[in-house]
Coordinates of C-alpha atoms in Angstrom, one line a residue:
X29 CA 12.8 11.4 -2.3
X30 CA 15.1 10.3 0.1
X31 CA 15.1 9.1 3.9
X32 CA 16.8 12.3 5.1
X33 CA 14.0 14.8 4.5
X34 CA 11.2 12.5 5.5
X35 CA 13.3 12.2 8.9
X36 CA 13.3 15.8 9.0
X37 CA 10.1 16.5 8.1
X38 CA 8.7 14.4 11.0
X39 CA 11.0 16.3 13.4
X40 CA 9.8 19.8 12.6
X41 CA 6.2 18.7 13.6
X42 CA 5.1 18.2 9.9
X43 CA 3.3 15.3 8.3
X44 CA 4.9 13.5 5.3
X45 CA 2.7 13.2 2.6
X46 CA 1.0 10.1 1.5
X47 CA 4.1 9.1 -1.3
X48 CA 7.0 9.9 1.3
X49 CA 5.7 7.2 3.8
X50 CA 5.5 4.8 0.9
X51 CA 8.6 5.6 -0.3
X52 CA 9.9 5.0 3.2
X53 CA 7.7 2.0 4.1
X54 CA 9.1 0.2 0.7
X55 CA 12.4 1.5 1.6
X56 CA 12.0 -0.7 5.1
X57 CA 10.7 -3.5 3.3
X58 CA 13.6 -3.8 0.5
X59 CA 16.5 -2.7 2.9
X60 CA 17.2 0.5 1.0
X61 CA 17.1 2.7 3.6
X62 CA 19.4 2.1 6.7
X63 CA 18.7 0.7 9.9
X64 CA 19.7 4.2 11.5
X65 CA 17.0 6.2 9.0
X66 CA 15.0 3.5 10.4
X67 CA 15.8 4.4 14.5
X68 CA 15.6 8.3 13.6
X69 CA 12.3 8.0 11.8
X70 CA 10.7 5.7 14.8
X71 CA 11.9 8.4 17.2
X72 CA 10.8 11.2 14.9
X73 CA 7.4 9.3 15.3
X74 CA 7.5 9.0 18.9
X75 CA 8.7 12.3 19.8
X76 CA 6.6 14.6 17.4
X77 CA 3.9 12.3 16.7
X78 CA 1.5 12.2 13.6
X79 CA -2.0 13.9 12.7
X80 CA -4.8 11.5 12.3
X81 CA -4.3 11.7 8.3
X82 CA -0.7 10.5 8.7
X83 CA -1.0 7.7 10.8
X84 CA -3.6 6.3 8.4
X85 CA -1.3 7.3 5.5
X86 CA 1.7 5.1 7.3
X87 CA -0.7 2.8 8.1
X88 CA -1.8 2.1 4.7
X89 CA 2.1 2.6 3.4
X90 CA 3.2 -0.5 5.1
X91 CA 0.0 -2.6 4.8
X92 CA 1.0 -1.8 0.9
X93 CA 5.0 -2.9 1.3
X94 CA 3.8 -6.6 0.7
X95 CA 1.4 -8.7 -0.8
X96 CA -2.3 -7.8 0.0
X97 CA -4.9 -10.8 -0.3
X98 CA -8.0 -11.0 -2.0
X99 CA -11.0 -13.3 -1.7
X100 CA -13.3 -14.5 -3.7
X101 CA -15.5 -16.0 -1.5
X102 CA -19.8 -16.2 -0.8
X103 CA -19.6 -14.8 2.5
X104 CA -17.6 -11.9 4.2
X105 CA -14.2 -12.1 5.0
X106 CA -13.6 -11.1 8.9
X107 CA -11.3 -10.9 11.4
X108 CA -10.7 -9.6 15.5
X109 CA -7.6 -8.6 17.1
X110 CA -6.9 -7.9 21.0
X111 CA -3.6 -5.8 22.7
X112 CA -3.2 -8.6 24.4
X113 CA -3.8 -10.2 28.1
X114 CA -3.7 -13.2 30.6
X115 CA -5.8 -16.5 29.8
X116 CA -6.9 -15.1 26.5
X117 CA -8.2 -17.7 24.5
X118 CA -10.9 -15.6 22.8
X119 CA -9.7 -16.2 19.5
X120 CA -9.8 -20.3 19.8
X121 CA -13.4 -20.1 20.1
X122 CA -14.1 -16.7 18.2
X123 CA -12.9 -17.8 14.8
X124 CA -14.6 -21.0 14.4
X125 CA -17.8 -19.8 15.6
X126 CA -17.8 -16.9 13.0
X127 CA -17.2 -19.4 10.4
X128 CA -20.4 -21.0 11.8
X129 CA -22.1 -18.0 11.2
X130 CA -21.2 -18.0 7.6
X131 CA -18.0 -16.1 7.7
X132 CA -14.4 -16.5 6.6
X133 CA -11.8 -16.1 9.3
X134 CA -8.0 -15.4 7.5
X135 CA -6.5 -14.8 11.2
X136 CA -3.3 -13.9 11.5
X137 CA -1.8 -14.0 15.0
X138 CA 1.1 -13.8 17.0
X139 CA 3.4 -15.0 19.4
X140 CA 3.7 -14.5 23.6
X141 CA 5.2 -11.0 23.8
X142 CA 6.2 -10.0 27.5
X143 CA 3.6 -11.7 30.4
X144 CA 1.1 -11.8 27.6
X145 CA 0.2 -15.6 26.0
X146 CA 0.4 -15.8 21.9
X147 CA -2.4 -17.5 20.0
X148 CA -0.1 -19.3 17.6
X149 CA 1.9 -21.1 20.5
X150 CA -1.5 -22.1 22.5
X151 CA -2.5 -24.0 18.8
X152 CA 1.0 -25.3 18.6
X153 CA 0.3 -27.3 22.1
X154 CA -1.7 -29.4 20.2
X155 CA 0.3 -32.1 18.5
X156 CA 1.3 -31.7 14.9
X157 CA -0.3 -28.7 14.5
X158 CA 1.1 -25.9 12.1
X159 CA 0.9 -22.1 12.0
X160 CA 3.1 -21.4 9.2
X161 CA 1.6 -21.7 5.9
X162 CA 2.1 -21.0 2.8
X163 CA -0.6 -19.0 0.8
X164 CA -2.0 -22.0 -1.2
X165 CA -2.6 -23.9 1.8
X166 CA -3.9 -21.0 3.7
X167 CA -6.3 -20.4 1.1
X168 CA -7.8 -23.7 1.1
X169 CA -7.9 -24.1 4.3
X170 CA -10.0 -21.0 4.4
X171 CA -12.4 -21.7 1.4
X172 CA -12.9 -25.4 2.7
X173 CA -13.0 -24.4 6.9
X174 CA -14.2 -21.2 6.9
X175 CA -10.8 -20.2 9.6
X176 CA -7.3 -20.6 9.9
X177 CA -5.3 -19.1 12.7
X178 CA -1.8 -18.5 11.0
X179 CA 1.3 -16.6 11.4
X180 CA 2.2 -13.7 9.2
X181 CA 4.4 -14.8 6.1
X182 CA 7.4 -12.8 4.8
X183 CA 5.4 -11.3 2.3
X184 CA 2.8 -9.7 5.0
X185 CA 3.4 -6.4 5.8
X186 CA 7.3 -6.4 5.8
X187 CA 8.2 -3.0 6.6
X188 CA 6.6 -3.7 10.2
X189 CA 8.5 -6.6 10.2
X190 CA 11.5 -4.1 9.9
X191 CA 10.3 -1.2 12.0
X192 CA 9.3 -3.2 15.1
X193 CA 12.6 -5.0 15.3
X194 CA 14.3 -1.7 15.6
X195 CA 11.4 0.2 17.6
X196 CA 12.3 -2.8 20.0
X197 CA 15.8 -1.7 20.2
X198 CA 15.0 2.6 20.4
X199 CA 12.7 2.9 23.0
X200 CA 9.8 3.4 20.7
X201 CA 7.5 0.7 21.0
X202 CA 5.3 2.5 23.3
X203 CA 4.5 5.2 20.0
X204 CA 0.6 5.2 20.1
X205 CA 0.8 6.2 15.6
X206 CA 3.1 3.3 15.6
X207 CA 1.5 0.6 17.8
X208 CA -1.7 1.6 15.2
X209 CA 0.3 1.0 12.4
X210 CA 2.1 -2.4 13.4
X211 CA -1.2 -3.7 14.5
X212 CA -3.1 -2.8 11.6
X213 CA -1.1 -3.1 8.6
X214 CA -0.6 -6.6 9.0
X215 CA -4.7 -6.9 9.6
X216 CA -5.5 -4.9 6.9
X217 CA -3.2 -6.7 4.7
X218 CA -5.2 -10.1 5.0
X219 CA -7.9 -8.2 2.8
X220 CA -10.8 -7.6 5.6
X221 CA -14.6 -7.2 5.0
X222 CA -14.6 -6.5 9.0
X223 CA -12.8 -6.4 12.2
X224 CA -13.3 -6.0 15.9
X225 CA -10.5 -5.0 18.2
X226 CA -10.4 -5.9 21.6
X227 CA -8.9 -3.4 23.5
X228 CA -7.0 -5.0 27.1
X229 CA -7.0 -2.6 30.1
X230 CA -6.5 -3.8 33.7
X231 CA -3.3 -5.1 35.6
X232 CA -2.9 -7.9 33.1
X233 CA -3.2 -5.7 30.3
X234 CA -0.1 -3.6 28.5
X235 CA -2.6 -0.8 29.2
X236 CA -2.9 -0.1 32.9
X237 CA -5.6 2.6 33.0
X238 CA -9.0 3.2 31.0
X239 CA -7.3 6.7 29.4
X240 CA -4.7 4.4 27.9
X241 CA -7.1 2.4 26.4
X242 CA -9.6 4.6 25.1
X243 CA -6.4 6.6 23.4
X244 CA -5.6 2.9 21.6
X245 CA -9.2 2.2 21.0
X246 CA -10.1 5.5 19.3
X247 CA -6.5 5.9 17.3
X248 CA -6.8 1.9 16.2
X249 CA -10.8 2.7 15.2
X250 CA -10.8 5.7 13.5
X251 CA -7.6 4.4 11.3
X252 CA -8.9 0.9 10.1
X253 CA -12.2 2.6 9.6
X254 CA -10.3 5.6 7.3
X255 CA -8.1 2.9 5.4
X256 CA -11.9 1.8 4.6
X257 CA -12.5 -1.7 6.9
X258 CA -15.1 -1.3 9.1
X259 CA -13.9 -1.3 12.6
X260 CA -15.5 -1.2 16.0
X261 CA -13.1 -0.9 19.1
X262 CA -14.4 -2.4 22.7
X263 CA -12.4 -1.8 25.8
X264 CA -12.6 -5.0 28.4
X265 CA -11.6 -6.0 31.5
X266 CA -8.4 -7.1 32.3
X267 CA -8.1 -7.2 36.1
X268 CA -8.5 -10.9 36.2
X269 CA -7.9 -13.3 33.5
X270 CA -10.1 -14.6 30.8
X271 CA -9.9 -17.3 31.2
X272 CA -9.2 -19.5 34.5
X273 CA -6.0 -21.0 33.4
X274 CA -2.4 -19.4 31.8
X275 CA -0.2 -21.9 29.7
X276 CA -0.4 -23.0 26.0
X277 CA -2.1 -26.6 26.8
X278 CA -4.3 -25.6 29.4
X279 CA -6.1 -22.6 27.3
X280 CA -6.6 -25.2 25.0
X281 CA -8.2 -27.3 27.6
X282 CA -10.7 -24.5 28.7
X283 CA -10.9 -23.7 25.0
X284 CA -12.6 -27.5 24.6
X285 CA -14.6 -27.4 27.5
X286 CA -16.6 -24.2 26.2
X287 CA -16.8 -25.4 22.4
X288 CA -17.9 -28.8 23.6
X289 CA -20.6 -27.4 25.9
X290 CA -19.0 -27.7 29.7
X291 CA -18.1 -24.7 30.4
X292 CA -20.1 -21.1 30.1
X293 CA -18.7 -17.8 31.8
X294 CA -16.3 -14.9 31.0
X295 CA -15.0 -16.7 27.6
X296 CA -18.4 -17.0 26.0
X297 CA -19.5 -13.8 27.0
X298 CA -16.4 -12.2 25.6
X299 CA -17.1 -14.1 22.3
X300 CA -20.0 -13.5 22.1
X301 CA -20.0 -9.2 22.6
X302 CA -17.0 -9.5 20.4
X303 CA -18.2 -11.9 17.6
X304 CA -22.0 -9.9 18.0
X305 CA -20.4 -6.7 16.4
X306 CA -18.4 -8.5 13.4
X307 CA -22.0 -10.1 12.4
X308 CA -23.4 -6.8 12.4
X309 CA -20.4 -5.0 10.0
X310 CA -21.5 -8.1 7.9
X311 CA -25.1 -7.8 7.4
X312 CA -25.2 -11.3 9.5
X313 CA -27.1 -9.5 12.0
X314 CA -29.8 -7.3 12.5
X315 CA -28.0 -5.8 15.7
X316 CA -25.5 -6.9 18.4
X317 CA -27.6 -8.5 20.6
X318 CA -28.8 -10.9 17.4
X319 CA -24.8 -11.2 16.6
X320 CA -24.0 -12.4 20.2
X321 CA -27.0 -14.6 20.3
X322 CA -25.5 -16.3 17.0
X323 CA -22.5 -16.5 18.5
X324 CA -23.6 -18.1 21.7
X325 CA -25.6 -21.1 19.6
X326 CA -22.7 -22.3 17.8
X327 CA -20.7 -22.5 20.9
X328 CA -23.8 -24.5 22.6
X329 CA -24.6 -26.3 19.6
X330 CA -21.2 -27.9 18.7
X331 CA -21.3 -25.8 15.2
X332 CA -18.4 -24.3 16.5
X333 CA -16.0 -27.1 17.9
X334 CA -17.0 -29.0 14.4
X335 CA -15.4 -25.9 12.5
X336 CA -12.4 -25.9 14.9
X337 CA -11.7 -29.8 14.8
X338 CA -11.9 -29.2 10.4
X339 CA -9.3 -26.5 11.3
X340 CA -7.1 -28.4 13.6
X341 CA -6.7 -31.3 10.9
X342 CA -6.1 -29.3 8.1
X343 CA -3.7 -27.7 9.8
X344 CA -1.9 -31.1 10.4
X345 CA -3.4 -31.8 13.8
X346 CA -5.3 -34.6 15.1
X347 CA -8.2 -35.6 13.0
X348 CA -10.1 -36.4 16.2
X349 CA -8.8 -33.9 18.6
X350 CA -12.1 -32.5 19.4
X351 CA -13.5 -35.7 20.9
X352 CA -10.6 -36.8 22.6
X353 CA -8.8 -33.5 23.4
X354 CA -7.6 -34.7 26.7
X355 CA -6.1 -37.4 25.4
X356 CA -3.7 -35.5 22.9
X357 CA -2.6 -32.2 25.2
X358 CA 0.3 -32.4 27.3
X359 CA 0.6 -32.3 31.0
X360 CA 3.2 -31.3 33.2
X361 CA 5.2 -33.7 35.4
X362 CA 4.3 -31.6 39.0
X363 CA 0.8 -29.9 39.7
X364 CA 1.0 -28.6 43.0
X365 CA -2.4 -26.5 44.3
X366 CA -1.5 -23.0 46.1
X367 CA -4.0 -22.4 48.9
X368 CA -5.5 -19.5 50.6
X369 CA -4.1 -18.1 53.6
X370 CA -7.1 -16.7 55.2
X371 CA -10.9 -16.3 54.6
X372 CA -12.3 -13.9 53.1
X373 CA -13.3 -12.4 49.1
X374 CA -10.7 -12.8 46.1
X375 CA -9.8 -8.6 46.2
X376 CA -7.6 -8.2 43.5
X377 CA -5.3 -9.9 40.9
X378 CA -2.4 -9.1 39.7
X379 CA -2.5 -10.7 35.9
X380 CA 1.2 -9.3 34.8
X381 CA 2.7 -11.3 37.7
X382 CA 0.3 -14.0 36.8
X383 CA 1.9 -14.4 33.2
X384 CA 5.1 -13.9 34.4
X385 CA 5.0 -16.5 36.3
X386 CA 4.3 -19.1 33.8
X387 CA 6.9 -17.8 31.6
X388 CA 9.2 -18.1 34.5
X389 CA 8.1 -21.7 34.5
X390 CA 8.9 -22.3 31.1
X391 CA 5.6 -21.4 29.2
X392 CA 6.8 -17.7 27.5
X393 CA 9.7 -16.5 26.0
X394 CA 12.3 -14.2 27.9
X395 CA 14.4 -14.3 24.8
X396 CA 12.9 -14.3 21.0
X397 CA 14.7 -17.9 20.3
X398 CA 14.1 -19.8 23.9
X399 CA 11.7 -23.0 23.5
X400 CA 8.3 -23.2 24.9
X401 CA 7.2 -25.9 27.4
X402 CA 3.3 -25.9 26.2
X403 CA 2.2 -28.0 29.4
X404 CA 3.3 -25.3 32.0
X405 CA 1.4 -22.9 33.6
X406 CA -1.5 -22.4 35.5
X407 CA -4.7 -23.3 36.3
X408 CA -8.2 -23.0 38.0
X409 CA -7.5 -19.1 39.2
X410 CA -9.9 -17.7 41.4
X411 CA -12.0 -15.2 40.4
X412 CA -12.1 -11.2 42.1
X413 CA -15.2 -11.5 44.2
X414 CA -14.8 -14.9 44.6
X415 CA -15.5 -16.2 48.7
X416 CA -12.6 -18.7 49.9
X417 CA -11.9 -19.8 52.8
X418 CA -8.2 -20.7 54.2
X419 CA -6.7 -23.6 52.9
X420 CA -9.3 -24.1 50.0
X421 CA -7.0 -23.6 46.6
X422 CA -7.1 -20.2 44.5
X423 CA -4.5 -21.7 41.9
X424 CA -2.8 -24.9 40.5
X425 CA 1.1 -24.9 39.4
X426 CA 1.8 -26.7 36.6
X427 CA 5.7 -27.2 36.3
X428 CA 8.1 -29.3 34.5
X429 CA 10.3 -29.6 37.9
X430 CA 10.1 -29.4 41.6
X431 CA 12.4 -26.3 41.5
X432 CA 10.5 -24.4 38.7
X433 CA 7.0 -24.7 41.3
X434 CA 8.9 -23.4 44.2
X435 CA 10.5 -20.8 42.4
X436 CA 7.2 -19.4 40.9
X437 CA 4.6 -20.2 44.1
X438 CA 5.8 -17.2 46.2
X439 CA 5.4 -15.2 43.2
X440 CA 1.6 -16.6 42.7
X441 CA 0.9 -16.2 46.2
X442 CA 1.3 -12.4 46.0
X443 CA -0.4 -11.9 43.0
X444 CA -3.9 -13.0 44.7
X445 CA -4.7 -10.7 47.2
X446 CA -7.3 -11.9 49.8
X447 CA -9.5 -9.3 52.1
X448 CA -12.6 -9.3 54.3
X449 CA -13.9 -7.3 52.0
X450 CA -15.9 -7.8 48.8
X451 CA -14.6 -6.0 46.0
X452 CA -16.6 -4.7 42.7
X453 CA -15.9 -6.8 40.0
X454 CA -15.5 -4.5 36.7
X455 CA -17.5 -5.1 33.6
X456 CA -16.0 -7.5 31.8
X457 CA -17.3 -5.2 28.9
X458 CA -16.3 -1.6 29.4
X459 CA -16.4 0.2 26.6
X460 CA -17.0 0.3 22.7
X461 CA -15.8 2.3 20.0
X462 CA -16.2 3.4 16.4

C-alpha cells in the first residue's frame, strides 16, 4: 500500500477499503506518511466525501492508531459528548451523577475551541486541579470515583491528533466524515459500554441551523452505533446559553449551586434528558423518563456533588472544595453590570458574540499557546423571553482591567436584543436520534 493510491482512490469518488484507512491512519500516527499526503487526503475527504461504510471504517482506523482501554469494572462504562456551546457546563454535573447511578465515567474532554468554553479549562479554575493523567492514575481514579474528566493522552487516538492539526491548516475542518471521525475515535477509544451526544444548534452553536445538526447527529449516530457502542444523538437548543454565566470560574460556580441543591433550570434539565438515555443503553433504566428521574435525585440529593468533590481531590484539587467552593474560585478584579436600555422581553441572543466576548476578555484562547484568565467572563445572562425593564441588568462583566470591560461591553450590549415583543423560546430539547 502506499498513500498515493489511497489519495487517489478518494478523489475518483471511491471508498478505500477497511486495510487502506488503517494503513493510512497508522501511517498519521507514526509519521510515515507526509504532512502533504496528509492535506491531499483531508481534501480528498472534503471534496468527494465517504459512504456510510467508510466513515465508520476511518472511524474505527484511527480509534485503532493508539492504545484502546479496557475495563474491568461491576458496572457499565459510559460516557457523553456535545459539538460544543456557550455556558455549557453539562458535563460538571453529568459525570458525577452517572457515577451516582452506578456508572463509570472515563471522560475525555477538550479544550475552548473558537467562542466555545472547554471542559478541561472550567476544572482547571479550581485550584490544583489536574487534567492530564497518566493511565494508572486515571484508572484509579475511575475504579475508586466512578468519573474523571481528563484530557486525551498521546497514546489516544493519535492519527486525529495528526489529521486535525493539518485539517486546521487546509480548509477542511468543516468535513462532516471527518468531524465524525475526530469526535468519535477518541470516544470510542476510552472503551465505551454507552454514549450520548449532544448535538449544539442555535447562534451559540458551531451549527447555525437544525439541517446542520440533524446531518451531525445522524452521521455521528449511526457511526458509533456501527463501530458497535450504543449511541443516541439529541439535538438542543443553543439560542441562549446553558447556563447563565460564560468563564471557567463562574461555570463552576453555577456548576456548585445545582449539585449542592440552589439552583434548578436549563442545566438540570439538560442533564437529566441527557444522563436519562445513557441509563437506559445501560440497563439502569427501565426507560428515559426513569433515567432522568435518576438523574435529577442525585443532583437533589447531594449523591452527585459527593462524587464530584471525590473527583476534584483525586485529581489534586481541594479536598473540601464542595463545601467551600466560593472560597477556593477566583474572582475578577472589575464586575461591572450592563443594563437594559428599554423595557420590554429578552428577544434574541447572540451566544457566538457572547463567547467571544469573554475570550476577548482573557477567558479563551485566540492563539493555541495564549494563557487563560479563569476568573473572566460573564455572568447572570438574561434569559430569551425574559421581561426587563430599563435600567434593570441583563449581564455582569467580569474583567481583569478597566480597559478589558469597556472593550467588551459594547460588544455584550449588541448581543442581547431587547423588543416589545415576546418571543418563543425553543425547546431546550429538540430532537433525538439513533
Amino acid at each position: 500500500m502506499d498513500a498515493r493510491s489511497i489519495i487517489a482512490k478518494l478523489r475518483q469518488r471511491q471508498t478505500p477499503t477497511q486495510a487502506e484507512l488503517s494503513w493510512f491512519a497508522n501511517g498519521l500516527a507514526d509519521q510515515s506518511v507526509s504532512d502533504a499526503q496528509a492535506g491531499a487526503f483531508a481534501m480528498a475527504v472534503c471534496l468527494s466525501g465517504l459512504t456510510d461504510q467508510g466513515r465508520t471504517a476511518l472511524t474505527l482506523a484511527m480509534r485503532d492508531s493508539g492504545e484502546v482501554l479496557n475495563w474491568d469494572l461491576n458496572g457499565p462504562v459510559l460516557d457523553k459528548h456535545s459539538t460544543g456551546g456557550v455556558g455549557d457546563c453539562v458535563s460538571l454535573i453529568l459525570a458525577p451523577a452517572l457515577a451516582a447511578c452506578g456508572a463509570y465515567v472515563p471522560m475525555i474532554s477538550g479544550r475552548g475551541l473558537g467562542h466555545t468554553g472547554g471542559t478541561l479549562d472550567k476544572l482547571e479554575a479550581i485550584p490544583g486541579v489536574i487534567t492530564t493523567l497518566d493511565e494508572v492514575r486515571l484508572r484509579n481514579v475511575v475504579t475508586d470515583v466512578g468519573c474523571a474528566i481528563v484530557s486525551a493522552s498521546a497514546n489516544i487516538a493519535p492519527a486525529d491528533k495528526r489529521l486535525y492539526a493539518i485539517r486546521d491548516v487546509t480548509a477542511t475542518v468543516e468535513s462532516l466524515d471527518l468531524i465524525t471521525a475526530s469526535i468519535l475515535s477518541k470516544k470510542l477509544a476510552a472503551g465505551l459500554d454507552g454514549l450520548v451526544l449532544d448535538v449544539k444548534v442555535g447562534s451559540g452553536a458551531f451549527m447555525k441551523s437544525l439541517k446542520d445538526a440533524q446531518a451531525l447527529a445522524g452521521a455521528l449516530a449511526k457511526t458509533a452505533n456501527a463501530s458497535g457502542c450504543p449511541t443516541v444523538a439529541m439535538i438542543t437548543d443553543m439560542n441562549q446559553p446553558i447556563a447563565p454565566a460564560l468563564g471557567n470560574a463562574l461555570e463552576v460556580n453555577e456548576v456548585m449551586h445545582v449539585l449542592t441543591g440552589q439552583r434548578q433550570g436549563r442545566l438540570v434539565e439538560i442533564s437529566a434528558a441527557l444522563g436519562g438515555e445513557l441509563l437506559v443503553s445501560a440497563n439502569l433504566a427501565k426507560n428515559a423518563d426513569n433515567g432522568a428521574a435518576a438523574i435529577t435525585k442525585v443532583i437533589v440529593d447531594g449523591a452527585a456533588a459527593e462524587r464530584f468533590g471525590k473527583m476534584i481531590a483525586a485529581m489534586g484539587g481541594p479536598v473540601h472544595f464542595v463545601e467551600n467552593w466560593a472560597r477556593f474560585l477566583p474572582e475578577a478584579t472589575v464586575i461591572r453590570e450592563v443594563a437594559a436600555d428599554s423595557d420590554g422581553y429578552v428577544n434574541l441572543i447572540d451566544g457566538e458574540a457572547l463567547g467571544l466576548a469573554v475570550v476577548a476578555l482573557g477567558g479563551g484562547r485566540q492563539r493555541e499557546n495564549d494563557e487563560i484568565d479563569p476568573a473572566v467572563g460573564l455572568s447572570n445572562v438574561a434569559q430569551l423571553g425574559e421581561k426587563v425593564k430599563r435600567g434593570q441588568p441583563v449581564v455582569t462583566i467580569h474583567a481583569a482591567r478597566e480597559t478589558s470591560a469597556d472593550q467588551v461591553e459594547a460588544v455584550v450590549r449588541n448581543a442581547i436584543k431587547i423588543s416589545g415583543a415576546k418571543p418563543k423560546v425553543p425547546d431546550l430539547i429538540r430532537e433525538r436520534t439513533i
